PDB file of C-alpha atoms in Angstrom:
ATOM      1  CA  MET A   1     -97.448-101.630 -69.845  1.00 42.00           C
ATOM      2  CA  PRO A   2     -97.282-104.301 -72.238  1.00 45.00           C
ATOM      3  CA  ASN A   3     -98.185-107.893 -71.289  1.00 48.00           C
ATOM      4  CA  PRO A   4     -95.107-109.988 -71.136  1.00 49.00           C
ATOM      5  CA  ASP A   5     -97.319-113.212 -71.587  1.00 51.00           C
ATOM      6  CA  ALA A   6     -99.085-111.719 -74.943  1.00 54.00           C
ATOM      7  CA  PRO A   7     -97.873-113.719 -78.066  1.00 58.00           C
ATOM      8  CA  THR A   8     -95.490-111.702 -80.143  1.00 79.00           C
ATOM      9  CA  LYS A   9     -96.993-110.874 -83.776  1.00 88.00           C
ATOM     10  CA  SER A  10     -94.701-110.003 -86.673  1.00 91.00           C
ATOM     11  CA  ILE A  11     -95.146-106.995 -88.680  1.00 92.00           C
ATOM     12  CA  ALA A  12     -96.583-108.376 -92.081  1.00 90.00           C
ATOM     13  CA  PHE A  13     -97.732-106.570 -95.353  1.00 86.00           C
ATOM     14  CA  GLY A  14    -100.496-107.436 -97.692  1.00 77.00           C
ATOM     15  CA  SER A  15    -102.134-105.778-100.688  1.00 61.00           C
ATOM     16  CA  ASN A  16    -105.695-107.213-101.065  1.00 56.00           C
ATOM     17  CA  ASN A  17    -107.433-103.973-100.324  1.00 51.00           C
ATOM     18  CA  SER A  18    -110.052-103.160-102.934  1.00 49.00           C
ATOM     19  CA  LYS A  19    -110.680 -99.855-101.689  1.00 49.00           C
ATOM     20  CA  TRP A  20    -107.507 -98.454-103.196  1.00 43.00           C
ATOM     21  CA  GLN A  21    -107.852 -99.365-106.726  1.00 43.00           C
ATOM     22  CA  ASP A  22    -110.607 -98.330-108.888  1.00 43.00           C
ATOM     23  CA  ALA A  23    -110.426-100.725-112.025  1.00 42.00           C
ATOM     24  CA  GLN A  24    -109.947-104.068-110.321  1.00 41.00           C
ATOM     25  CA  THR A  25    -111.850-105.917-113.270  1.00 40.00           C
ATOM     26  CA  THR A  26    -109.326-104.478-116.024  1.00 42.00           C
ATOM     27  CA  ARG A  27    -106.019-105.578-114.200  1.00 39.00           C
ATOM     28  CA  GLY A  28    -106.475-109.147-114.421  1.00 46.00           C
ATOM     29  CA  ALA A  29    -106.229-111.935-111.767  1.00 51.00           C
ATOM     30  CA  GLY A  30    -105.042-109.850-108.845  1.00 56.00           C
ATOM     31  CA  ASN A  31    -106.425-106.513-107.269  1.00 59.00           C
ATOM     32  CA  GLY A  32    -103.646-105.489-104.980  1.00 75.00           C
ATOM     33  CA  LEU A  33    -100.346-103.613-105.670  1.00 78.00           C
ATOM     34  CA  GLU A  34     -98.742-106.739-106.952  1.00 86.00           C
ATOM     35  CA  THR A  35    -100.758-106.190-110.187  1.00 84.00           C
ATOM     36  CA  LEU A  36     -98.824-102.781-110.766  1.00 88.00           C
ATOM     37  CA  PHE A  37     -95.428-103.503-109.257  1.00 90.00           C
ATOM     38  CA  THR A  38     -93.891-106.508-107.194  1.00 92.00           C
ATOM     39  CA  SER A  39     -91.781-104.393-104.800  1.00 93.00           C
ATOM     40  CA  PHE A  40     -91.982-101.486-102.387  1.00 93.00           C
ATOM     41  CA  ARG A  41     -89.762 -99.577-100.011  1.00 93.00           C
ATOM     42  CA  VAL A  42     -91.041 -98.841 -96.583  1.00 93.00           C
ATOM     43  CA  TRP A  43     -89.974 -96.875 -93.609  1.00 93.00           C
ATOM     44  CA  GLY A  44     -91.876 -97.599 -90.157  1.00 94.00           C
ATOM     45  CA  TYR A  45     -91.794 -95.405 -86.984  1.00 92.00           C
ATOM     46  CA  LYS A  46     -93.356 -96.091 -83.665  1.00 93.00           C
ATOM     47  CA  THR A  47     -94.184 -93.769 -80.932  1.00 90.00           C
ATOM     48  CA  VAL A  48     -93.570 -94.802 -77.611  1.00 82.00           C
ATOM     49  CA  SER A  49     -94.718 -91.793 -75.356  1.00 76.00           C
ATOM     50  CA  ASP A  50     -95.828 -88.274 -76.382  1.00 66.00           C
ATOM     51  CA  VAL A  51     -97.224 -88.199 -80.041  1.00 59.00           C
ATOM     52  CA  SER A  52     -96.450 -84.521 -80.396  1.00 63.00           C
ATOM     53  CA  ALA A  53     -92.947 -84.892 -79.731  1.00 60.00           C
ATOM     54  CA  LEU A  54     -90.821 -85.943 -82.806  1.00 59.00           C
ATOM     55  CA  SER A  55     -88.075 -87.135 -80.575  1.00 63.00           C
ATOM     56  CA  SER A  56     -90.414 -89.828 -79.203  1.00 72.00           C
ATOM     57  CA  SER A  57     -90.579 -91.471 -82.593  1.00 83.00           C
ATOM     58  CA  GLN A  58     -88.286 -94.588 -83.112  1.00 90.00           C
ATOM     59  CA  ILE A  59     -87.442 -96.221 -86.400  1.00 91.00           C
ATOM     60  CA  VAL A  60     -88.704 -99.794 -86.843  1.00 94.00           C
ATOM     61  CA  MET A  61     -87.883-100.310 -90.610  1.00 95.00           C
ATOM     62  CA  ASP A  62     -85.288 -98.070 -92.206  1.00 91.00           C
ATOM     63  CA  GLY A  63     -86.145 -98.295 -96.226  1.00 92.00           C
ATOM     64  CA  TYR A  64     -86.731-102.049 -96.142  1.00 95.00           C
ATOM     65  CA  LYS A  65     -87.518-103.558 -99.210  1.00 94.00           C
ATOM     66  CA  VAL A  66     -90.589-105.682 -99.615  1.00 95.00           C
ATOM     67  CA  VAL A  67     -91.085-108.190-102.483  1.00 94.00           C
ATOM     68  CA  PHE A  68     -94.092-110.271-103.930  1.00 94.00           C
ATOM     69  CA  THR A  69     -93.811-113.643-104.726  1.00 92.00           C
ATOM     70  CA  GLN A  70     -96.838-115.517-105.792  1.00 92.00           C
ATOM     71  CA  GLY A  71     -97.735-118.594-103.571  1.00 92.00           C
ATOM     72  CA  SER A  72     -95.163-117.832-101.105  1.00 92.00           C
ATOM     73  CA  ALA A  73     -97.659-116.802 -98.224  1.00 91.00           C
ATOM     74  CA  GLY A  74     -97.159-118.774 -94.883  1.00 90.00           C
ATOM     75  CA  ASN A  75     -93.457-119.778 -95.574  1.00 88.00           C
ATOM     76  CA  THR A  76     -92.433-117.475 -92.775  1.00 88.00           C
ATOM     77  CA  ALA A  77     -93.940-115.587 -89.748  1.00 88.00           C
ATOM     78  CA  SER A  78     -93.669-112.082 -91.797  1.00 90.00           C
ATOM     79  CA  ASN A  79     -95.034-113.283 -94.925  1.00 90.00           C
ATOM     80  CA  THR A  80     -98.836-113.943 -94.658  1.00 88.00           C
ATOM     81  CA  ALA A  81    -100.067-112.559 -98.132  1.00 89.00           C
ATOM     82  CA  ASP A  82     -97.065-113.189-100.486  1.00 92.00           C
ATOM     83  CA  TRP A  83     -95.193-110.162 -99.416  1.00 93.00           C
ATOM     84  CA  GLU A  84     -91.897-110.616 -97.726  1.00 95.00           C
ATOM     85  CA  TYR A  85     -89.082-108.261 -96.285  1.00 95.00           C
ATOM     86  CA  VAL A  86     -87.146-110.778 -94.001  1.00 95.00           C
ATOM     87  CA  GLY A  87     -83.582-111.897 -95.186  1.00 93.00           C
ATOM     88  CA  ILE A  88     -83.985-109.750 -98.412  1.00 91.00           C
ATOM     89  CA  GLU A  89     -80.697-108.265 -99.454  1.00 91.00           C
ATOM     90  CA  ASN A  90     -81.262-104.547 -99.441  1.00 91.00           C
ATOM     91  CA  PRO A  91     -78.473-102.437-101.200  1.00 90.00           C
ATOM     92  CA  MET A  92     -79.142 -99.634 -98.905  1.00 87.00           C
ATOM     93  CA  LEU A  93     -78.425-101.812 -95.664  1.00 91.00           C
ATOM     94  CA  SER A  94     -75.228-103.462 -94.749  1.00 89.00           C
ATOM     95  CA  ILE A  95     -76.929-106.564 -93.533  1.00 90.00           C
ATOM     96  CA  PRO A  96     -79.760-108.641 -94.554  1.00 92.00           C
ATOM     97  CA  GLN A  97     -83.309-107.125 -93.350  1.00 95.00           C
ATOM     98  CA  THR A  98     -84.569-108.830 -90.061  1.00 95.00           C
ATOM     99  CA  ILE A  99     -88.139-109.573 -88.812  1.00 95.00           C
ATOM    100  CA  LYS A 100     -89.827-106.790 -86.918  1.00 95.00           C
ATOM    101  CA  TYR A 101     -92.678-107.383 -84.405  1.00 94.00           C
ATOM    102  CA  TRP A 102     -95.332-105.040 -83.022  1.00 93.00           C
ATOM    103  CA  ASP A 103     -94.403-103.234 -79.846  1.00 92.00           C
ATOM    104  CA  HIS A 104     -97.635-103.428 -77.607  1.00 89.00           C
ATOM    105  CA  SER A 105     -96.146-100.587 -75.514  1.00 88.00           C
ATOM    106  CA  ALA A 106     -96.305 -98.185 -78.438  1.00 91.00           C
ATOM    107  CA  THR A 107     -98.940 -95.684 -78.686  1.00 89.00           C
ATOM    108  CA  SER A 108     -98.979 -95.497 -82.456  1.00 89.00           C
ATOM    109  CA  TYR A 109     -97.233 -96.594 -85.554  1.00 92.00           C
ATOM    110  CA  ARG A 110     -96.594 -94.743 -88.916  1.00 91.00           C
ATOM    111  CA  PHE A 111     -95.507 -96.403 -92.200  1.00 93.00           C
ATOM    112  CA  PHE A 112     -94.462 -94.518 -95.447  1.00 91.00           C
ATOM    113  CA  ALA A 113     -93.740 -96.271 -98.689  1.00 91.00           C
ATOM    114  CA  TYR A 114     -93.270 -96.140-102.312  1.00 91.00           C
ATOM    115  CA  SER A 115     -93.258 -98.499-105.309  1.00 90.00           C
ATOM    116  CA  PRO A 116     -91.488 -99.903-107.202  1.00 90.00           C
ATOM    117  CA  PHE A 117     -88.357-100.343-105.094  1.00 91.00           C
ATOM    118  CA  ARG A 118     -85.460 -98.023-105.965  1.00 87.00           C
ATOM    119  CA  SER A 119     -82.139 -97.481-104.159  1.00 78.00           C
ATOM    120  CA  ASP A 120     -81.511 -94.151-106.030  1.00 79.00           C
ATOM    121  CA  VAL A 121     -84.078 -92.258-103.977  1.00 76.00           C
ATOM    122  CA  THR A 122     -82.930 -89.870-101.414  1.00 73.00           C
ATOM    123  CA  VAL A 123     -84.923 -89.633 -98.184  1.00 70.00           C
ATOM    124  CA  THR A 124     -84.450 -87.007 -95.425  1.00 70.00           C
ATOM    125  CA  THR A 125     -85.383 -87.378 -91.911  1.00 62.00           C
ATOM    126  CA  PRO A 126     -87.885 -84.742 -90.701  1.00 59.00           C
ATOM    127  CA  THR A 127     -86.918 -82.098 -88.189  1.00 56.00           C
ATOM    128  CA  THR A 128     -88.727 -80.883 -85.223  1.00 50.00           C
ATOM    129  CA  ALA A 129     -89.818 -77.876 -87.555  1.00 50.00           C
ATOM    130  CA  ASP A 130     -91.144 -80.338 -90.243  1.00 49.00           C
ATOM    131  CA  HIS A 131     -93.348 -82.001 -87.287  1.00 47.00           C
ATOM    132  CA  ARG A 132     -96.742 -80.202 -87.159  1.00 45.00           C
TER     133      ARG A 132
END
């Protein structure tokens, strides 16, 4: 059961992970995804009960567009490392993207993304047969 008095924390993205990139010194000043691309598209799912049942997954982010703007960190609750998704106009969605918060009652989260953001990519939802 989640603690209703616990502070809510927004879901935020960063790219400063030196483990994924081999040649940091050859890329210039940065060492994250922004040295290659300044956008990505992300899907996020949370599980609120039985992790083995696909029906227990709930979508959190449905193809959200996330963009990098140097020096913008800290301007909003969702932008802690120059990557923002809130208020972004996404051609795949009918309204601007909204802030998302971690659900402490969820048993797990899964995120899938690709970069750079493209709206011409078709994504299909997995079926129960695809879930192993």
